[in-house]
């Protein structure tokens, strides 16, 4: 399941970057479409980076011993 979030985060970051580039080629500030694309691109890029980062962090770390339950139940 973790690989799904990593792929989703990577695709979201890529789509956000492409949207951001498309918005910067337009007339940002003068055109409502370019301004909306700029905002959406930044939000999508940030979402992808956060999702991918948390997926990597979850896969590479172990839980703290203080939070480990001896019975294994949550």
PDB file of C-alpha atoms in Angstrom:
ATOM      1  CA  UNK A   1       0.000   0.000   0.000  1.00  0.00           C
ATOM      2  CA  UNK A   2       2.950   2.313   0.639  1.00  0.00           C
ATOM      3  CA  UNK A   3       4.083   2.123  -2.991  1.00  0.00           C
ATOM      4  CA  UNK A   4       0.653   3.409  -4.030  1.00  0.00           C
ATOM      5  CA  UNK A   5       1.117   6.584  -1.979  1.00  0.00           C
ATOM      6  CA  UNK A   6       4.632   7.024  -3.327  1.00  0.00           C
ATOM      7  CA  UNK A   7       3.433   6.746  -6.928  1.00  0.00           C
ATOM      8  CA  UNK A   8       0.454   9.011  -6.236  1.00  0.00           C
ATOM      9  CA  UNK A   9       2.730  11.597  -4.637  1.00  0.00           C
ATOM     10  CA  UNK A  10       5.161  11.490  -7.544  1.00  0.00           C
ATOM     11  CA  UNK A  11       2.405  11.850 -10.127  1.00  0.00           C
ATOM     12  CA  UNK A  12       0.807  14.695  -8.176  1.00  0.00           C
ATOM     13  CA  UNK A  13       4.132  16.520  -7.923  1.00  0.00           C
ATOM     14  CA  UNK A  14       4.771  16.052 -11.638  1.00  0.00           C
ATOM     15  CA  UNK A  15       1.300  17.283 -12.607  1.00  0.00           C
ATOM     16  CA  UNK A  16       1.663  20.244 -10.252  1.00  0.00           C
ATOM     17  CA  UNK A  17       5.019  21.149 -11.770  1.00  0.00           C
ATOM     18  CA  UNK A  18       3.601  20.955 -15.299  1.00  0.00           C
ATOM     19  CA  UNK A  19       0.635  23.118 -14.287  1.00  0.00           C
ATOM     20  CA  UNK A  20       2.989  25.603 -12.659  1.00  0.00           C
ATOM     21  CA  UNK A  21       5.128  25.835 -15.803  1.00  0.00           C
ATOM     22  CA  UNK A  22       2.037  26.308 -17.965  1.00  0.00           C
ATOM     23  CA  UNK A  23       0.819  29.076 -15.660  1.00  0.00           C
ATOM     24  CA  UNK A  24       4.157  30.883 -15.685  1.00  0.00           C
ATOM     25  CA  UNK A  25       4.117  30.941 -19.490  1.00  0.00           C
ATOM     26  CA  UNK A  26       0.795  32.756 -19.373  1.00  0.00           C
ATOM     27  CA  UNK A  27       0.045  36.243 -18.117  1.00  0.00           C
ATOM     28  CA  UNK A  28      -0.044  35.758 -14.360  1.00  0.00           C
ATOM     29  CA  UNK A  29      -1.793  38.677 -12.683  1.00  0.00           C
ATOM     30  CA  UNK A  30      -3.558  39.776 -15.833  1.00  0.00           C
ATOM     31  CA  UNK A  31      -5.324  36.566 -16.755  1.00  0.00           C
ATOM     32  CA  UNK A  32      -7.598  34.835 -14.262  1.00  0.00           C
ATOM     33  CA  UNK A  33      -6.860  31.471 -15.868  1.00  0.00           C
ATOM     34  CA  UNK A  34      -3.099  31.799 -15.440  1.00  0.00           C
ATOM     35  CA  UNK A  35      -3.485  32.986 -11.866  1.00  0.00           C
ATOM     36  CA  UNK A  36      -5.751  30.035 -11.027  1.00  0.00           C
ATOM     37  CA  UNK A  37      -3.310  27.638 -12.712  1.00  0.00           C
ATOM     38  CA  UNK A  38      -0.454  29.100 -10.676  1.00  0.00           C
ATOM     39  CA  UNK A  39      -2.292  28.582  -7.403  1.00  0.00           C
ATOM     40  CA  UNK A  40      -3.495  25.083  -8.349  1.00  0.00           C
ATOM     41  CA  UNK A  41      -0.038  24.081  -9.550  1.00  0.00           C
ATOM     42  CA  UNK A  42       1.617  25.158  -6.315  1.00  0.00           C
ATOM     43  CA  UNK A  43      -0.984  23.368  -4.222  1.00  0.00           C
ATOM     44  CA  UNK A  44      -0.726  20.152  -6.250  1.00  0.00           C
ATOM     45  CA  UNK A  45       3.070  20.240  -6.189  1.00  0.00           C
ATOM     46  CA  UNK A  46       3.103  20.723  -2.409  1.00  0.00           C
ATOM     47  CA  UNK A  47       0.572  17.913  -1.919  1.00  0.00           C
ATOM     48  CA  UNK A  48       2.662  15.534  -4.025  1.00  0.00           C
ATOM     49  CA  UNK A  49       5.875  16.362  -2.188  1.00  0.00           C
ATOM     50  CA  UNK A  50       4.264  15.931   1.226  1.00  0.00           C
ATOM     51  CA  UNK A  51       2.549  12.668   0.255  1.00  0.00           C
ATOM     52  CA  UNK A  52       5.710  11.216  -1.259  1.00  0.00           C
ATOM     53  CA  UNK A  53       7.828  12.400   1.674  1.00  0.00           C
ATOM     54  CA  UNK A  54       5.562  10.818   4.256  1.00  0.00           C
ATOM     55  CA  UNK A  55       5.450   7.574   2.265  1.00  0.00           C
ATOM     56  CA  UNK A  56       9.254   7.425   2.245  1.00  0.00           C
ATOM     57  CA  UNK A  57       9.488   8.349   5.932  1.00  0.00           C
ATOM     58  CA  UNK A  58       6.912   5.710   6.876  1.00  0.00           C
ATOM     59  CA  UNK A  59       8.792   3.028   4.947  1.00  0.00           C
ATOM     60  CA  UNK A  60      12.231   3.814   6.350  1.00  0.00           C
ATOM     61  CA  UNK A  61      11.569   4.394  10.050  1.00  0.00           C
ATOM     62  CA  UNK A  62      10.487   2.259  12.975  1.00  0.00           C
ATOM     63  CA  UNK A  63       8.054   3.252  15.714  1.00  0.00           C
ATOM     64  CA  UNK A  64       9.406   4.673  18.942  1.00  0.00           C
ATOM     65  CA  UNK A  65       9.710   2.094  21.747  1.00  0.00           C
ATOM     66  CA  UNK A  66       7.641   4.343  24.025  1.00  0.00           C
ATOM     67  CA  UNK A  67       4.661   3.987  21.704  1.00  0.00           C
ATOM     68  CA  UNK A  68       4.998   0.256  21.077  1.00  0.00           C
ATOM     69  CA  UNK A  69       2.228  -1.767  22.664  1.00  0.00           C
ATOM     70  CA  UNK A  70       3.327  -5.046  24.261  1.00  0.00           C
ATOM     71  CA  UNK A  71       0.136  -6.850  23.302  1.00  0.00           C
ATOM     72  CA  UNK A  72       0.296  -5.701  19.687  1.00  0.00           C
ATOM     73  CA  UNK A  73      -3.229  -4.268  19.792  1.00  0.00           C
ATOM     74  CA  UNK A  74      -3.771  -0.640  18.880  1.00  0.00           C
TER      75      UNK A  74
END
